[in-house]
Amino acid sequence: MFKEEREELQFDWKMIDDIGEGRPNLGPGMSVAVYRLMQFTLRDVLIREYGVAEADRIFFESGKRAGEEFCRHTLEECGDFGEMTVKLQETLRELRIGILRFERAEVEDGSFTITVAEDLDCSGLPVTDETICTYDEGFLSGILGVYFGRPFDVREVDCWCTGDRICRFEAKKRG
Amino acid sequence: MLEIEESRVDKLTELFYRLLNGRPVEPLELPPEYPDDEFRQLVGYVNRFLREFREFSEGMETLSRGELDFALGRGRLGILQHLKSLQGNLRHLTWKTQQIAGGDFEQKVDFMGDFSVAFNSMTRQLREAFEKIEKQNRALADACEEIRREKEKSDALLLNILPVRVADDLKTTGRTVPETFDDVTVLFTDIVGFTTLSSRLEPKMLIDELNEIFTGFDLIIERNGCERIKTIGDAYLAVSGMNGDSGNHAENITDAALEMVRFLAARNRDSRLRWEIRAGIHSGRVVGGVVGVKKYIYDVFGDTINTACRMEQNSEPMKINISEATRAALGDHYELVPRGELEVKGKGGMRMYFVSRRREDFSV
Ligand SMILES: [Zn+2]
């Protein structure tokens, strides 16, 4: 299941979902530091093995995969766009992923500006003049892609690591 | 020991003096040959501060005009970052407001302190007001529907009592004027021996019987394009030709009378109680109008009505007695039995005819 060789992606929500039974005492929560420990050690090794560009691509692709499954699992029943934004905002807050806000939404054109404050990946990291929330870029691209049924390009334009207080993403429907 | 020319320090002092007094300032410049020492480093920082401060200042100015759509450059100056956050929050609030204006009252603002509280409470109140209005609208629509139904009922009731024209007049103008109809035909029927029979029957049964017979008559009258005017006890008065299409009024009402006789004859075959009518018909001029203020009754007046009544009185059980005027109006479409001249009270001798049937070659 987890360690089979594969040509196609096989992730399924069921693979992670029985946390209540598995962690009766510790529960579903854990420290952000642990999440970052994993993300940044993984990034470290990936960059050494494959280079920065390839490591970024892998992060984006995994984030996108996560966003797609997240959308199917959480936002499936949402009707119109407004309802989806409310639900998305609520869920990201409840899961403590970040405070997501829409700054601009041109639904017809498929063009959005989205900000995430207190981002799980980057808020509080040293300022390095790099945007580093590649996983989030993929995550948003996956969500929008599944919700609108069209591929989305998402780019982080402001990040905690570029010296901003919030991460800002520009999303645009492809084609 | 770092040595700096006094004029360079003066330039630095002047720069901050101008800045603190709200005057425009330009970055400091050092000649290329100036050594790479601590002073050059200081000038570098001052210029970077100026650049970011100018960015902040211009952004603030744009924001103060209410414009949110401007790009802020990168910088690590705290005030610049806060401005960027403020711009982001205001953009988000604007977007939320648009969503709410579009009717999406589920939208909420989080983690913006007093803003969140005020905004969310505004949204809640908007939603409540909106729901209240919607509820009132629904109640209004229900009330309108109820009124429409009641009006339909009252219209139907009015039509039951009054001819269509008259009911329309009453509805639109609230009154009607009496009309003269120069050429109509009047039918009178009466139940034979009703007084005698009615004294033997229970009132309820009597009314049931009359109701059934008159309902049958009403249908026949309507089917033949005539109008029932009223019933007086066991008498039934109908007129034909008041609706404008008066061409066949004598024929229409004669057909109706024949049908009424047939209807009663058929009913008598299966009924315990047997009823017979006498019918009389006369053609001429009548005046029609509404009498009464609270209880509308449409009635017809004139000598033609009296004469029709005389025709009925001179008729025989299950026969239709018509006057000369009606005979003339009927032409030769019916088989008639001439009865000669009969004496009529207050009129002298009048020619009368029994109608046997419609001639087959003129059947409708
Ligand atoms: Zn970021």
XYZ file of C-alpha atoms and ligand atoms in Angstrom:
540
model
C 0.000 0.000 0.000
C 2.564 2.573 1.071
C 5.746 1.190 -0.392
C 4.699 -0.318 -3.673
C 6.495 0.819 -6.810
C 4.119 2.970 -8.872
C 3.700 4.775 -12.171
C 0.466 6.503 -11.094
C -0.127 8.348 -7.825
C -1.985 6.189 -5.334
C -2.649 8.397 -2.341
C -6.068 7.952 -0.799
C -7.593 9.846 2.148
C -8.253 6.511 3.874
C -4.487 6.069 4.271
C -4.404 8.815 6.918
C -7.862 9.062 8.310
C -8.050 6.756 11.336
C -6.123 8.989 13.692
C -8.743 8.859 16.463
C -8.319 5.126 16.869
C -4.578 5.191 16.417
C -3.848 8.006 18.867
C -6.418 7.702 21.652
C -4.249 9.569 24.123
C -2.223 12.014 22.075
C -4.995 12.952 19.660
C -4.743 14.522 16.216
C -2.706 17.627 17.088
C 1.046 18.098 17.194
C 3.634 20.845 17.210
C 4.257 23.079 14.186
C 7.974 22.624 14.876
C 7.651 18.914 14.110
C 5.893 19.618 10.849
C 8.619 22.073 9.912
C 11.319 19.662 11.068
C 10.000 17.146 8.600
C 9.397 19.612 5.764
C 12.807 21.270 5.996
C 14.865 18.134 6.496
C 13.052 16.596 3.563
C 13.738 19.733 1.508
C 17.360 19.576 2.614
C 17.852 16.036 1.387
C 15.844 16.540 -1.790
C 17.934 19.571 -2.736
C 21.159 17.682 -2.109
C 19.973 14.706 -4.123
C 18.117 16.449 -6.966
C 18.963 20.179 -6.903
C 16.798 23.184 -5.966
C 14.579 23.224 -9.062
C 13.741 19.531 -8.882
C 13.172 19.685 -5.117
C 10.782 22.598 -5.655
C 8.961 20.688 -8.366
C 8.545 17.698 -6.043
C 7.218 19.952 -3.284
C 4.774 21.645 -5.664
C 3.529 18.323 -7.032
C 2.986 16.834 -3.553
C 1.220 20.007 -2.421
C -0.989 19.859 -5.482
C -1.831 16.221 -4.815
C -2.699 17.174 -1.230
C -4.870 20.079 -2.413
C -6.754 17.860 -4.834
C -7.546 15.259 -2.187
C -8.320 17.958 0.372
C -10.819 19.553 -2.029
C -12.481 16.221 -2.756
C -12.585 15.305 0.911
C -13.603 18.638 2.418
C -15.086 20.986 -0.154
C -16.983 18.505 -2.255
C -20.457 19.506 -1.078
C -19.903 23.233 -1.514
C -22.252 24.786 -4.015
C -21.279 28.203 -5.241
C -17.904 29.877 -5.025
C -18.842 31.995 -1.983
C -19.771 28.914 0.011
C -16.508 27.243 -1.005
C -14.437 30.218 0.187
C -16.219 30.211 3.550
C -15.678 26.498 4.005
C -12.059 26.654 2.873
C -11.325 29.515 5.247
C -13.030 27.722 8.126
C -11.305 24.426 7.525
C -7.821 25.895 7.195
C -8.428 27.791 10.437
C -9.752 24.724 12.247
C -6.852 22.584 11.041
C -4.517 25.448 11.955
C -2.915 25.469 8.567
C -3.176 29.257 8.313
C -5.525 32.210 8.104
C -6.598 32.212 4.489
C -8.139 35.295 2.963
C -9.304 36.226 -0.491
C -8.183 39.665 -1.572
C -9.480 39.475 -5.090
C -11.548 36.943 -6.967
C -12.474 37.163 -10.615
C -14.329 33.918 -10.900
C -15.185 34.317 -14.605
C -11.547 34.869 -15.536
C -10.306 32.295 -13.018
C -7.997 34.866 -11.450
C -7.473 35.147 -7.695
C -5.292 36.801 -5.082
C -5.175 34.778 -1.893
C -3.248 35.515 1.278
C -2.298 33.195 4.085
C -1.327 34.681 7.414
C 0.346 32.656 10.142
C 1.280 30.132 7.493
C 2.210 26.685 8.713
C 5.261 26.509 6.446
C 6.939 29.852 6.813
C 5.604 32.280 9.407
C 8.429 33.126 11.798
C 11.253 31.754 9.648
C 14.349 33.882 9.039
C 13.955 36.484 6.289
C 16.011 35.313 3.321
C 14.497 37.130 0.340
C 13.135 33.817 -0.971
C 9.506 32.753 -1.303
C 9.525 29.310 0.176
C 5.888 28.161 0.381
C 6.108 25.928 -2.671
C 4.011 23.236 -1.010
C 1.254 25.850 -0.444
C 1.450 26.922 -4.080
C 0.780 23.331 -5.065
C -1.904 22.950 -2.392
C -3.901 25.959 -3.670
C -3.384 24.881 -7.266
C -4.793 21.441 -6.411
C -7.846 22.855 -4.611
C -8.748 25.348 -7.336
C -8.006 22.797 -10.042
C -10.435 20.249 -8.622
C -13.078 22.838 -7.688
C -13.133 24.506 -11.119
C -12.176 21.407 -13.115
C -9.326 23.300 -14.835
C -5.573 23.415 -14.145
C -4.373 26.459 -12.165
C -0.996 28.152 -11.994
C -0.246 29.463 -8.518
C 2.714 31.614 -7.614
C 3.720 32.963 -4.226
C 4.543 36.667 -4.654
C 5.039 37.669 -1.004
C 6.256 35.431 1.786
C 7.298 35.728 5.394
C 10.757 34.845 4.122
C 10.785 37.809 1.722
C 10.132 40.055 4.694
C 6.336 40.207 4.522
C 3.942 39.468 7.340
C 1.686 37.354 5.143
C 2.152 35.023 2.214
C 0.375 36.224 -0.913
C -0.457 33.948 -3.827
C -1.550 34.840 -7.344
C -3.628 32.097 -8.934
C -4.662 32.005 -12.574
C -6.578 29.486 -14.584
C -4.361 27.971 -17.254
C -5.253 28.526 -20.918
C 40.314 56.764 13.821
C 37.702 57.582 11.165
C 37.947 61.065 9.794
C 34.953 62.633 8.071
C 34.791 65.984 6.366
C 32.420 68.304 8.193
C 30.522 69.109 5.008
C 29.560 65.420 4.644
C 28.176 65.300 8.184
C 26.312 68.546 7.408
C 24.709 66.895 4.374
C 23.566 64.014 6.551
C 22.156 66.422 9.149
C 20.391 68.440 6.460
C 18.866 65.265 5.039
C 17.247 64.303 8.334
C 16.245 67.885 9.038
C 14.364 68.021 5.713
C 12.876 64.562 6.253
C 11.614 65.462 9.730
C 10.050 68.637 8.373
C 8.153 66.851 5.598
C 10.340 68.187 2.806
C 11.504 66.163 -0.220
C 14.928 64.575 0.095
C 17.338 62.991 -2.361
C 19.685 60.080 -1.543
C 23.193 60.982 -0.474
C 25.952 60.425 -2.957
C 29.604 59.705 -2.303
C 32.204 60.109 -5.033
C 33.383 56.782 -6.493
C 36.875 57.328 -5.124
C 35.547 57.615 -1.560
C 36.987 54.767 0.515
C 34.934 51.750 1.511
C 34.807 52.684 5.187
C 32.218 52.879 7.968
C 30.901 56.184 6.675
C 30.158 54.710 3.246
C 28.332 51.894 5.060
C 26.297 54.470 7.040
C 25.379 56.338 3.851
C 24.300 53.016 2.309
C 21.926 52.329 5.218
C 20.553 55.861 5.185
C 19.815 55.586 1.461
C 18.117 52.222 1.928
C 16.037 53.697 4.720
C 15.104 56.617 2.450
C 14.060 54.252 -0.336
C 11.860 52.101 1.916
C 10.508 55.130 3.739
C 9.577 56.724 0.401
C 7.882 53.470 -0.640
C 5.933 53.518 2.621
C 5.075 57.165 2.331
C 3.783 56.876 -1.234
C 1.824 53.739 -0.336
C 0.263 55.506 2.649
C -0.743 58.401 0.470
C -2.412 56.113 -2.077
C -4.144 54.184 0.687
C -5.378 57.388 2.309
C -7.143 58.184 -0.971
C -8.990 54.879 -0.599
C -7.103 53.182 -3.417
C -6.189 49.607 -2.561
C -4.856 48.396 -5.847
C -1.217 49.415 -5.755
C 1.988 47.435 -5.575
C 4.329 47.825 -2.636
C 7.970 46.915 -3.100
C 9.887 44.572 -0.871
C 11.514 45.878 2.218
C 12.247 44.845 5.760
C 11.314 48.142 7.324
C 8.649 47.372 9.942
C 6.313 50.198 8.932
C 6.434 49.037 5.301
C 5.445 45.503 6.301
C 2.625 46.782 8.492
C 1.354 48.920 5.645
C 1.386 45.870 3.416
C -0.626 43.923 6.012
C -3.075 46.811 6.297
C -3.438 46.921 2.527
C -4.009 43.150 2.454
C -6.629 43.348 5.219
C -8.467 46.193 3.531
C -8.455 44.314 0.241
C -9.851 41.292 2.009
C -12.540 43.377 3.738
C -13.470 44.901 0.401
C -13.790 41.471 -1.130
C -15.868 40.236 1.822
C -18.131 43.267 1.513
C -18.680 42.490 -2.147
C -19.554 38.906 -1.290
C -22.025 40.028 1.362
C -23.494 42.637 -0.969
C -24.078 39.748 -3.354
C -26.266 38.103 -0.694
C -23.723 35.678 0.792
C -24.343 36.211 4.498
C -22.192 33.232 5.485
C -19.049 35.320 5.029
C -17.193 36.217 8.222
C -14.071 38.159 9.024
C -11.561 36.506 11.355
C -8.625 37.745 13.381
C -9.042 41.432 12.662
C -9.856 42.533 16.183
C -12.523 45.251 16.451
C -13.028 45.089 12.690
C -14.046 41.437 12.883
C -16.537 42.121 15.672
C -18.135 45.097 13.931
C -18.140 43.477 10.535
C -19.575 40.168 11.677
C -22.241 41.877 13.714
C -23.160 43.994 10.690
C -23.423 40.856 8.567
C -25.609 39.190 11.182
C -27.921 42.188 11.339
C -28.080 42.372 7.568
C -28.990 38.728 7.420
C -31.700 39.171 10.043
C -33.117 42.203 8.255
C -32.983 40.372 4.965
C -34.711 37.320 6.408
C -37.341 39.531 8.006
C -38.051 41.235 4.704
C -38.206 37.891 2.951
C -40.638 36.627 5.561
C -42.778 39.744 5.174
C -42.691 39.351 1.409
C -43.856 35.777 1.727
C -46.663 36.815 4.070
C -47.616 39.569 1.643
C -47.649 37.143 -1.267
C -49.806 34.763 0.772
C -52.198 37.579 1.636
C -52.370 38.636 -2.019
C -53.117 35.066 -3.024
C -55.825 34.875 -0.351
C -57.355 38.137 -1.596
C -57.189 36.882 -5.172
C -58.974 33.663 -4.181
C -61.612 35.585 -2.236
C -62.109 37.930 -5.168
C -62.529 34.967 -7.488
C -65.129 33.582 -5.107
C -67.006 36.870 -4.871
C -66.786 37.324 -8.643
C -68.241 33.879 -9.154
C -70.953 34.674 -6.634
C -71.722 37.961 -8.356
C -71.961 36.170 -11.693
C -74.364 33.731 -10.137
C -76.663 36.577 -9.245
C -76.017 39.049 -12.031
C -75.537 38.918 -15.803
C -71.863 39.201 -16.868
C -72.205 42.752 -18.274
C -73.879 43.997 -15.157
C -71.380 42.298 -12.863
C -68.517 43.877 -14.862
C -70.151 47.299 -14.621
C -70.606 46.919 -10.894
C -66.995 45.788 -10.411
C -65.423 48.570 -12.479
C -67.685 51.558 -11.795
C -69.502 50.422 -8.686
C -72.916 51.061 -10.237
C -75.109 50.084 -13.154
C -77.710 51.979 -15.124
C -80.963 50.365 -16.230
C -80.911 49.246 -19.840
C -83.699 48.932 -22.341
C -83.742 45.829 -24.532
C -85.988 46.396 -27.497
C -86.147 42.911 -28.790
C -85.937 39.982 -26.398
C -87.962 36.898 -25.592
C -89.247 36.087 -22.123
C -90.048 32.664 -20.726
C -92.248 32.094 -17.710
C -92.836 28.683 -16.177
C -94.902 27.633 -13.244
C -95.331 24.296 -11.503
C -98.796 22.852 -11.829
C -100.590 22.261 -8.553
C -97.575 23.361 -6.554
C -99.556 25.033 -3.806
C -101.626 21.925 -3.187
C -98.629 19.572 -3.248
C -96.443 21.838 -1.171
C -98.895 21.830 1.728
C -98.501 18.048 1.914
C -94.701 17.971 1.820
C -92.111 18.697 4.443
C -90.474 22.066 3.770
C -86.994 20.540 3.473
C -88.089 17.998 0.934
C -89.956 20.669 -0.981
C -86.880 22.854 -1.180
C -84.712 19.903 -2.209
C -87.127 19.100 -5.012
C -87.340 22.689 -6.233
C -83.603 23.056 -5.984
C -83.030 19.989 -8.127
C -85.546 21.052 -10.752
C -84.355 24.640 -10.950
C -80.719 23.557 -11.105
C -81.662 21.411 -14.090
C -83.467 24.380 -15.626
C -80.461 26.657 -14.993
C -78.178 24.307 -16.902
C -80.606 24.107 -19.811
C -81.040 27.897 -19.870
C -77.294 28.448 -19.832
C -76.689 25.840 -22.507
C -79.135 27.592 -24.810
C -77.538 30.995 -24.357
C -80.347 32.459 -22.260
C -80.310 34.041 -18.808
C -82.215 32.997 -15.742
C -83.555 36.183 -14.149
C -85.179 34.896 -10.997
C -87.439 32.376 -9.381
C -90.514 33.454 -7.469
C -91.654 30.527 -5.398
C -92.290 27.854 -7.971
C -92.206 30.280 -10.909
C -89.114 30.561 -13.087
C -88.334 33.569 -15.243
C -85.710 33.574 -18.012
C -84.885 35.955 -20.823
C -83.071 35.495 -24.114
C -81.500 38.220 -26.205
C -80.037 40.468 -23.545
C -76.455 39.490 -24.305
C -76.192 41.310 -27.596
C -76.253 38.227 -29.809
C -80.019 38.547 -30.015
C -80.408 37.002 -33.460
C -81.904 33.715 -32.284
C -83.398 34.806 -28.998
C -86.916 33.477 -29.683
C -85.534 30.170 -30.951
C -83.030 29.862 -28.125
C -85.607 30.207 -25.422
C -88.148 28.022 -27.203
C -85.496 25.301 -27.505
C -84.757 25.757 -23.818
C -88.460 25.473 -22.915
C -88.819 22.292 -24.970
C -85.768 20.878 -23.248
C -87.115 21.809 -19.811
C -90.335 19.932 -20.517
C -88.367 16.898 -21.709
C -86.096 17.119 -18.657
C -89.060 17.095 -16.290
C -90.818 14.294 -18.158
C -87.701 12.158 -17.931
C -87.306 12.987 -14.255
C -90.935 12.033 -13.600
C -90.302 8.535 -14.943
C -87.850 7.726 -12.115
C -89.019 10.027 -9.364
C -91.499 9.362 -6.585
C -92.764 12.894 -6.834
C -94.006 14.049 -10.199
C -94.009 17.639 -11.241
C -95.410 19.320 -14.300
C -94.898 22.830 -15.605
C -96.797 25.274 -17.662
C -94.676 27.491 -19.895
C -95.478 30.768 -21.605
C -93.369 32.826 -23.980
C -93.666 36.335 -25.318
C -91.301 38.605 -27.248
C -90.901 42.369 -26.988
C -89.169 45.140 -25.089
C -87.997 44.925 -21.463
C -86.048 47.140 -19.109
C -83.347 45.458 -17.021
C -81.508 46.779 -14.022
C -80.134 46.126 -10.572
C -82.437 46.760 -7.692
C -81.259 46.967 -4.137
C -78.124 48.464 -2.629
C -76.738 45.804 -0.341
C -78.384 42.779 -1.825
C -78.118 43.083 -5.533
C -80.974 41.646 -7.521
C -81.110 41.959 -11.249
C -84.653 42.211 -12.441
C -86.575 42.858 -15.635
C -89.633 45.003 -16.004
C -92.170 45.955 -18.574
C -95.353 44.843 -20.262
C -93.509 42.058 -22.088
C -92.928 40.350 -18.725
C -96.599 40.638 -17.804
C -97.630 39.275 -21.173
C -95.223 36.329 -20.865
C -96.807 35.668 -17.484
C -100.278 35.730 -19.100
C -99.048 33.259 -21.736
C -97.949 30.952 -18.956
C -101.291 31.278 -17.166
C -103.043 30.385 -20.414
C -100.807 27.374 -21.000
C -101.484 23.756 -20.050
C -99.446 21.160 -18.116
C -96.218 20.338 -19.950
C -97.105 22.648 -22.815
C -95.435 25.770 -24.132
C -97.789 28.576 -24.981
C -96.448 31.399 -27.149
C -97.792 34.751 -28.264
C -98.208 36.021 -31.813
C -95.115 38.188 -31.395
C -92.983 35.160 -30.548
C -94.523 33.124 -33.340
C -93.518 35.859 -35.781
C -89.975 35.807 -34.381
C -89.769 32.012 -34.641
C -90.738 31.939 -38.318
C -91.498 28.434 -39.600
C -88.804 26.514 -37.720
C -91.235 24.884 -35.277
C -94.377 22.819 -35.468
C -97.096 24.911 -33.838
C -100.706 24.243 -32.857
C -102.758 27.411 -33.331
C -105.175 28.007 -30.444
C -107.029 30.961 -31.929
C -107.739 34.105 -29.978
C -108.005 33.830 -26.182
C -109.208 36.475 -23.804
C -106.466 38.022 -21.694
C -107.227 40.169 -18.695
C -106.547 43.822 -19.458
C -105.513 43.044 -23.055
C -108.503 41.740 -24.814
C -108.174 38.876 -27.294
C -104.691 37.521 -28.053
C -103.676 34.849 -30.563
C -101.753 31.971 -29.010
C -99.948 28.802 -30.152
C -98.651 25.655 -28.511
C -95.123 24.675 -29.575
C -94.990 20.959 -30.382
C -91.428 20.532 -31.545
C -88.674 21.989 -33.688
C -89.141 20.959 -37.292
C -86.596 18.342 -38.219
C -85.306 20.161 -41.281
C -84.496 23.066 -38.940
C -82.908 21.026 -36.213
C -79.879 22.532 -34.552
Zn 5.309 31.939 2.540
